[in-house]
Coordinates of C-alpha atoms in Angstrom, one line a residue:
X1 CA 30.4 34.4 -18.8
X2 CA 32.4 33.3 -22.7
X3 CA 34.7 35.4 -23.7
X4 CA 32.8 36.5 -26.6
X5 CA 30.4 37.8 -24.5
X6 CA 32.6 39.3 -22.5
X7 CA 34.5 40.7 -25.3
X8 CA 31.5 42.6 -26.4
X9 CA 31.5 43.7 -22.9
X10 CA 34.4 45.5 -22.8
X11 CA 33.8 47.1 -26.0
X12 CA 30.7 48.5 -25.0
X13 CA 32.5 49.3 -21.9
X14 CA 35.1 51.4 -23.7
X15 CA 32.6 53.1 -26.0
X16 CA 30.8 54.0 -22.8
X17 CA 33.7 55.6 -21.2
X18 CA 35.6 57.6 -23.8
X19 CA 32.6 60.3 -25.1
X20 CA 34.5 61.7 -27.9
X21 CA 34.2 58.4 -30.2
X22 CA 31.1 59.7 -31.0
X23 CA 31.2 63.4 -30.7
X24 CA 27.6 64.6 -30.5
X25 CA 28.3 67.3 -32.6
X26 CA 28.4 63.8 -35.1
X27 CA 24.3 62.9 -35.6
X28 CA 25.6 60.5 -38.3
X29 CA 28.2 58.7 -35.4
X30 CA 30.6 58.3 -39.0
X31 CA 33.8 59.6 -36.2
X32 CA 34.0 62.8 -38.5
X33 CA 34.9 61.3 -42.1
X34 CA 33.5 64.5 -44.1
X35 CA 31.8 63.7 -47.3
X36 CA 31.7 59.3 -46.5
X37 CA 29.2 59.7 -43.4
X38 CA 26.0 60.5 -45.6
X39 CA 26.7 57.3 -47.7
X40 CA 28.2 54.8 -44.7
X41 CA 24.7 55.7 -42.7
X42 CA 22.7 54.7 -46.1
X43 CA 24.2 51.7 -46.9
X44 CA 24.0 50.6 -42.7
X45 CA 20.5 51.4 -42.9
X46 CA 19.7 49.8 -46.8
X47 CA 18.7 46.4 -44.5
X48 CA 17.0 48.1 -42.1
X49 CA 15.2 49.1 -44.5
X50 CA 14.7 46.3 -45.6
X51 CA 10.2 44.6 -44.1
X52 CA 7.0 42.7 -45.3
X53 CA 6.8 39.5 -46.5
X54 CA 11.0 39.4 -47.6
X55 CA 11.8 40.2 -43.9
X56 CA 9.2 38.1 -42.7
X57 CA 10.4 34.4 -44.7
X58 CA 14.7 35.6 -44.5
X59 CA 13.5 35.2 -40.9
X60 CA 13.8 32.0 -38.5
X61 CA 10.0 31.8 -37.6
X62 CA 9.1 32.2 -41.5
X63 CA 11.2 29.5 -42.3
X64 CA 10.1 27.4 -39.8
X65 CA 6.2 28.5 -40.9
X66 CA 7.0 27.6 -45.3
X67 CA 9.5 24.5 -44.2
X68 CA 4.6 23.7 -41.9
X69 CA 3.2 24.2 -44.9
X70 CA 5.6 22.5 -46.7
X71 CA 5.0 19.2 -44.9
X72 CA 1.1 20.0 -44.9
X73 CA 1.2 20.0 -48.7
X74 CA 2.8 17.2 -48.3
X75 CA 0.2 15.1 -45.4
X76 CA -2.9 16.8 -48.0
X77 CA -1.3 14.6 -51.6
X78 CA -0.4 11.6 -49.5
X79 CA -4.2 11.9 -47.7
X80 CA -5.4 12.5 -51.2
X81 CA -3.7 9.5 -53.2
X82 CA -2.8 7.2 -50.8
X83 CA -6.3 7.5 -48.8
X84 CA -6.4 5.3 -45.6
X85 CA -3.6 3.6 -45.9
X86 CA -2.1 7.7 -45.1
X87 CA -4.0 9.2 -43.1
X88 CA -4.3 6.2 -40.0
X89 CA -2.0 6.5 -36.9
X90 CA -0.2 3.4 -38.1
X91 CA 1.6 5.2 -40.5
X92 CA 2.0 7.9 -39.0
X93 CA 4.5 6.0 -36.7
X94 CA 4.9 4.4 -39.0
X95 CA 6.6 7.7 -40.6
X96 CA 7.9 8.4 -37.3
X97 CA 9.9 5.0 -37.0
X98 CA 12.1 5.3 -40.1
X99 CA 12.5 8.9 -39.3
X100 CA 14.1 8.0 -36.0
X101 CA 17.1 6.5 -36.7
X102 CA 18.1 9.3 -39.4
X103 CA 16.7 12.1 -37.2
X104 CA 19.2 12.3 -34.7
X105 CA 22.5 11.8 -37.1
X106 CA 20.8 14.8 -38.6
X107 CA 20.3 16.3 -35.3
X108 CA 24.5 15.9 -35.0
X109 CA 25.1 16.9 -38.6
X110 CA 23.0 20.3 -37.5
X111 CA 25.9 21.1 -34.8
X112 CA 29.1 20.4 -38.0
X113 CA 27.5 22.2 -40.3
X114 CA 26.8 25.5 -38.4
X115 CA 30.1 25.2 -37.1
X116 CA 31.7 25.9 -41.1
X117 CA 31.9 21.8 -41.5
X118 CA 30.5 19.0 -43.2
X119 CA 31.2 15.5 -42.4
X120 CA 30.6 12.4 -45.7
X121 CA 31.5 9.4 -42.5
X122 CA 28.7 9.5 -40.8
X123 CA 26.7 5.8 -42.6
X124 CA 30.2 4.5 -42.6
X125 CA 30.4 5.5 -38.5
X126 CA 27.4 3.8 -37.7
X127 CA 27.8 0.5 -40.1
X128 CA 31.3 0.0 -38.0
X129 CA 29.6 0.6 -35.0
X130 CA 26.9 -1.1 -35.4
X131 CA 29.5 -4.0 -36.6
X132 CA 31.8 -3.2 -33.4
X133 CA 28.7 -3.8 -31.1
X134 CA 27.5 -6.7 -32.5
X135 CA 30.7 -8.8 -32.6
X136 CA 30.6 -12.3 -30.3
X137 CA 32.6 -11.3 -27.6
X138 CA 30.9 -8.0 -27.3
X139 CA 28.0 -10.0 -27.1
X140 CA 29.3 -12.9 -24.5
X141 CA 29.9 -9.4 -22.2
X142 CA 26.6 -8.4 -22.8
X143 CA 25.3 -11.7 -21.7
X144 CA 27.4 -12.0 -18.8
X145 CA 27.2 -8.0 -17.9
X146 CA 23.9 -6.4 -19.0
X147 CA 22.8 -5.5 -22.4
X148 CA 24.0 -1.5 -22.0
X149 CA 27.5 -2.7 -23.0
X150 CA 25.9 -2.9 -26.5
X151 CA 25.3 1.0 -26.7
X152 CA 28.6 2.0 -24.5
X153 CA 30.4 -0.1 -27.5
X154 CA 28.0 2.0 -30.0
X155 CA 28.9 5.2 -28.5
X156 CA 32.2 4.9 -27.7
X157 CA 33.4 3.4 -31.2
X158 CA 31.2 6.4 -32.9
X159 CA 32.9 9.5 -31.0
X160 CA 35.9 7.9 -31.6
X161 CA 35.4 7.9 -35.2
X162 CA 34.2 11.4 -34.0
X163 CA 37.3 12.0 -32.6
X164 CA 39.6 11.6 -35.8
X165 CA 37.7 13.4 -37.3
X166 CA 38.3 15.6 -35.8
X167 CA 41.7 15.9 -34.5
X168 CA 42.1 15.5 -38.9
X169 CA 40.5 18.4 -40.0
X170 CA 41.0 20.7 -36.1
X171 CA 44.8 19.6 -35.7
X172 CA 46.2 18.8 -39.0
X173 CA 44.8 21.0 -40.7
X174 CA 43.1 18.6 -44.0
X175 CA 39.7 19.9 -45.6
X176 CA 36.0 18.6 -43.7
X177 CA 35.5 16.9 -47.1
X178 CA 38.8 15.1 -47.5
X179 CA 39.4 14.0 -44.0
X180 CA 35.9 12.3 -43.7
X181 CA 35.7 11.1 -47.4
X182 CA 38.6 9.1 -45.6
X183 CA 37.0 8.3 -42.9
X184 CA 33.6 6.3 -45.4
X185 CA 36.3 4.4 -46.1
X186 CA 38.4 3.4 -43.6
X187 CA 35.2 3.2 -41.2
X188 CA 32.8 1.0 -43.8
X189 CA 36.2 -1.4 -44.7
X190 CA 36.9 -2.2 -41.2
X191 CA 32.9 -3.0 -40.8
X192 CA 33.2 -5.8 -43.6
X193 CA 36.3 -6.7 -42.0
X194 CA 34.9 -7.4 -38.4
X195 CA 32.2 -8.4 -39.6
X196 CA 33.5 -11.5 -42.9
X197 CA 31.1 -9.5 -44.9
X198 CA 27.9 -11.4 -43.1
X199 CA 25.3 -10.0 -41.3
X200 CA 25.8 -10.6 -36.7
X201 CA 22.2 -11.0 -35.2
X202 CA 21.2 -9.5 -31.5
X203 CA 21.1 -12.1 -29.1
X204 CA 20.1 -10.6 -26.9
X205 CA 16.4 -9.9 -26.3
X206 CA 16.0 -7.8 -23.4
X207 CA 17.7 -5.3 -25.3
X208 CA 15.9 -5.2 -28.2
X209 CA 12.5 -6.1 -26.0
X210 CA 13.5 -2.0 -24.2
X211 CA 14.7 -0.1 -27.3
X212 CA 11.1 -2.3 -29.4
X213 CA 9.5 -1.3 -27.1
X214 CA 6.8 1.9 -27.1
X215 CA 5.4 3.9 -24.2
X216 CA 2.0 5.2 -24.1
X217 CA 2.0 3.8 -27.8
X218 CA 4.4 6.0 -28.8
X219 CA 7.7 4.0 -29.7
X220 CA 10.9 4.0 -28.0
X221 CA 12.6 5.1 -31.0
X222 CA 10.9 7.9 -31.8
X223 CA 10.8 8.9 -27.9
X224 CA 14.1 9.3 -28.1
X225 CA 14.6 11.3 -30.7
X226 CA 12.2 12.9 -29.2
X227 CA 14.9 13.6 -26.2
X228 CA 17.7 14.2 -28.4
X229 CA 16.0 16.9 -30.4
X230 CA 14.6 18.7 -27.3
X231 CA 18.5 18.9 -25.7
X232 CA 20.1 19.2 -29.1
X233 CA 18.0 23.0 -29.6
X234 CA 18.7 23.1 -26.3
X235 CA 22.5 22.8 -26.8
X236 CA 22.3 24.5 -30.0
X237 CA 20.7 28.8 -28.2
X238 CA 20.5 28.3 -24.7
X239 CA 24.9 27.6 -24.4
X240 CA 27.9 29.3 -24.9
X241 CA 28.9 26.4 -26.7
X242 CA 26.0 27.3 -29.1
X243 CA 26.7 30.4 -29.4
X244 CA 30.0 29.7 -29.9
X245 CA 29.7 26.5 -32.6
X246 CA 27.5 29.4 -35.2
X247 CA 30.2 32.0 -34.2
X248 CA 33.0 29.7 -35.8
X249 CA 31.2 28.9 -38.7
X250 CA 29.9 32.7 -39.0
X251 CA 34.0 34.1 -38.9
X252 CA 37.0 31.5 -36.9
X253 CA 38.9 34.3 -36.8
X254 CA 37.1 36.5 -35.9
X255 CA 35.9 33.7 -33.0
X256 CA 39.5 34.0 -32.4
X257 CA 39.9 36.7 -31.6
X258 CA 37.0 36.7 -29.6
X259 CA 38.8 34.6 -27.3
X260 CA 37.0 30.9 -28.4
X261 CA 40.5 27.6 -28.9
X262 CA 38.3 27.0 -32.9
X263 CA 40.5 24.1 -33.1
X264 CA 39.5 22.7 -29.8
X265 CA 35.9 23.3 -30.5
X266 CA 35.7 22.7 -33.6
X267 CA 37.1 19.0 -32.9
X268 CA 34.2 18.8 -30.1
X269 CA 32.0 19.2 -32.4
X270 CA 32.6 16.5 -34.9
X271 CA 33.0 13.6 -31.4
X272 CA 30.0 15.3 -31.1
X273 CA 28.5 13.8 -34.4
X274 CA 30.1 10.0 -33.2
X275 CA 28.6 9.5 -30.5
X276 CA 25.1 10.4 -32.5
X277 CA 26.3 7.7 -34.6
X278 CA 26.7 6.1 -32.1
X279 CA 23.3 6.3 -31.2
X280 CA 22.1 5.6 -34.2
X281 CA 23.8 2.4 -35.0
X282 CA 22.5 1.2 -31.1
X283 CA 18.4 2.0 -32.6
X284 CA 19.3 0.8 -36.7
X285 CA 20.6 -2.8 -34.4
X286 CA 16.6 -2.0 -32.5
X287 CA 15.3 -2.0 -35.7
X288 CA 16.5 -4.8 -37.3
X289 CA 18.4 -7.2 -35.6
X290 CA 20.8 -6.6 -36.4
X291 CA 24.4 -5.4 -37.3
X292 CA 26.0 -4.8 -40.6
X293 CA 28.7 -3.4 -42.8
X294 CA 25.4 -2.2 -45.1
X295 CA 23.6 0.0 -42.1
X296 CA 23.8 3.2 -42.6
X297 CA 23.9 3.3 -46.3
X298 CA 23.3 6.6 -48.2
X299 CA 22.8 8.1 -44.5
X300 CA 25.5 11.0 -45.0
X301 CA 23.3 12.6 -48.2
X302 CA 19.9 12.2 -46.1
X303 CA 21.3 14.1 -43.4
X304 CA 23.0 16.9 -45.0
X305 CA 19.9 17.4 -47.2
X306 CA 17.4 17.2 -44.3
X307 CA 19.9 19.4 -42.2
X308 CA 20.4 22.3 -45.3
X309 CA 15.6 21.6 -46.2
X310 CA 16.0 23.0 -42.3
X311 CA 17.1 26.2 -43.2
X312 CA 20.7 26.4 -41.6
X313 CA 23.6 27.4 -44.2
X314 CA 26.0 24.4 -45.7
X315 CA 28.8 27.4 -44.7
X316 CA 28.1 27.8 -41.5
X317 CA 27.1 30.6 -38.5
X318 CA 23.5 29.8 -38.6
X319 CA 21.3 26.8 -38.3
X320 CA 18.0 25.4 -36.6
X321 CA 17.2 22.0 -34.4
X322 CA 13.4 22.1 -35.1
X323 CA 14.5 23.4 -39.5
X324 CA 16.2 20.2 -39.0
X325 CA 13.5 17.5 -37.4
X326 CA 10.4 19.5 -39.5
X327 CA 13.2 18.8 -42.8
X328 CA 13.7 14.5 -41.5
X329 CA 9.9 14.7 -41.6
X330 CA 9.5 15.7 -45.2
X331 CA 12.1 13.6 -45.9
X332 CA 10.5 10.5 -44.2
X333 CA 6.5 11.6 -45.3
X334 CA 7.7 11.9 -48.7
X335 CA 9.3 8.6 -48.8
X336 CA 6.1 7.0 -46.9
X337 CA 4.2 8.7 -49.7
X338 CA 5.6 7.3 -52.8
X339 CA 5.7 3.8 -51.5
X340 CA 2.4 3.8 -50.7
X341 CA 1.6 5.7 -54.8
X342 CA 4.1 2.7 -56.0
X343 CA 6.7 5.0 -57.1
X344 CA 9.8 3.3 -57.7
X345 CA 13.6 4.4 -55.1
X346 CA 14.8 5.9 -58.8
X347 CA 12.1 8.6 -58.7
X348 CA 12.1 9.2 -55.4
X349 CA 15.7 10.1 -55.2
X350 CA 15.3 12.7 -58.6
X351 CA 11.8 13.9 -56.6
X352 CA 15.0 14.3 -53.9
X353 CA 17.7 16.0 -56.0
X354 CA 14.8 18.0 -57.5
X355 CA 14.0 19.5 -53.8
X356 CA 17.6 19.5 -52.1
X357 CA 19.2 22.5 -55.1
X358 CA 15.3 23.9 -55.0
X359 CA 15.4 24.6 -51.1
X360 CA 19.5 25.7 -51.4
X361 CA 18.8 28.4 -54.4
X362 CA 15.9 29.6 -52.1
X363 CA 18.7 29.8 -49.0
X364 CA 21.1 31.7 -51.3
X365 CA 18.0 34.2 -52.0
X366 CA 16.4 34.8 -49.1
X367 CA 19.9 34.7 -47.1
X368 CA 21.7 37.4 -49.9
X369 CA 20.2 40.6 -49.0
X370 CA 20.2 40.1 -45.3
X371 CA 24.1 39.9 -45.8
X372 CA 24.4 43.4 -47.8

């Protein structure tokens, strides 16, 4: 049983064991504070009075429903404007394959933001992992043993970068924005030094054939994204680790008093995101057959945008893996619709910016009543 649950149970047990703490002749339960009882009761009753559409929209089901409706509207727009070019199985698989890499990064980012943090270095970590995994030494070792060496190296590089971020933020007391901004510059620069600003080709055909293949018509990259999303959902919603993540993001001091080691847990969150970046690097290497320092450019913005669109609070304490997955699909579908209609990348960027602002404003409006 987790420490926070233990504390809660102890508090409930203490209340049950001391009936005088809530006298029977005090129906308001305000412990005899004359004059303040009705006011406190009225204040406590306000959140309960919330109902109807507002209550539905502020719940997780309402937020997910709104995202699904937005995705359906986007698909309808794509069908109307793109015709058969959009409404085809091949295009659907293209959208899913395109969203799989940033989707894995976004799942990891969801945990960090739920824990009250932020990471601006994910794109640079992806680039560094891809470069390090495709160096001549690594590929020679993989050729002599097994292509899994490439995967292992990418995951280790990502995890070490996440560990450095986590240590600096949790124990070094650096602001997450500053620490990860420094990692962004350092990792991208180190990737350029290792690769000498050149593109490194993946020569292991078994590696390319495995990750570039498909199972029952579904690309392996999409399957990896689905598996990571399921694992992320279970980890966030069905484990002590997930409950502690939400507790740390919601109120770090209360989490500390409940017995959670906030610093160590924060470090774990960044290591987890680093692992996700390493896996994304492997997927990107399989898609492009290359490792280069330009991989993952602006991934940090895409990942944060998908997480925010999905309904995760930027301030931490609340998050949803399902929402993040739908957020990734919304952005990927939007890009696909724009591409099919020959709209330039500048227009796409403006549209994405407008959607992010609208999502944050809606998030603030929906979350405000629930906190009163």
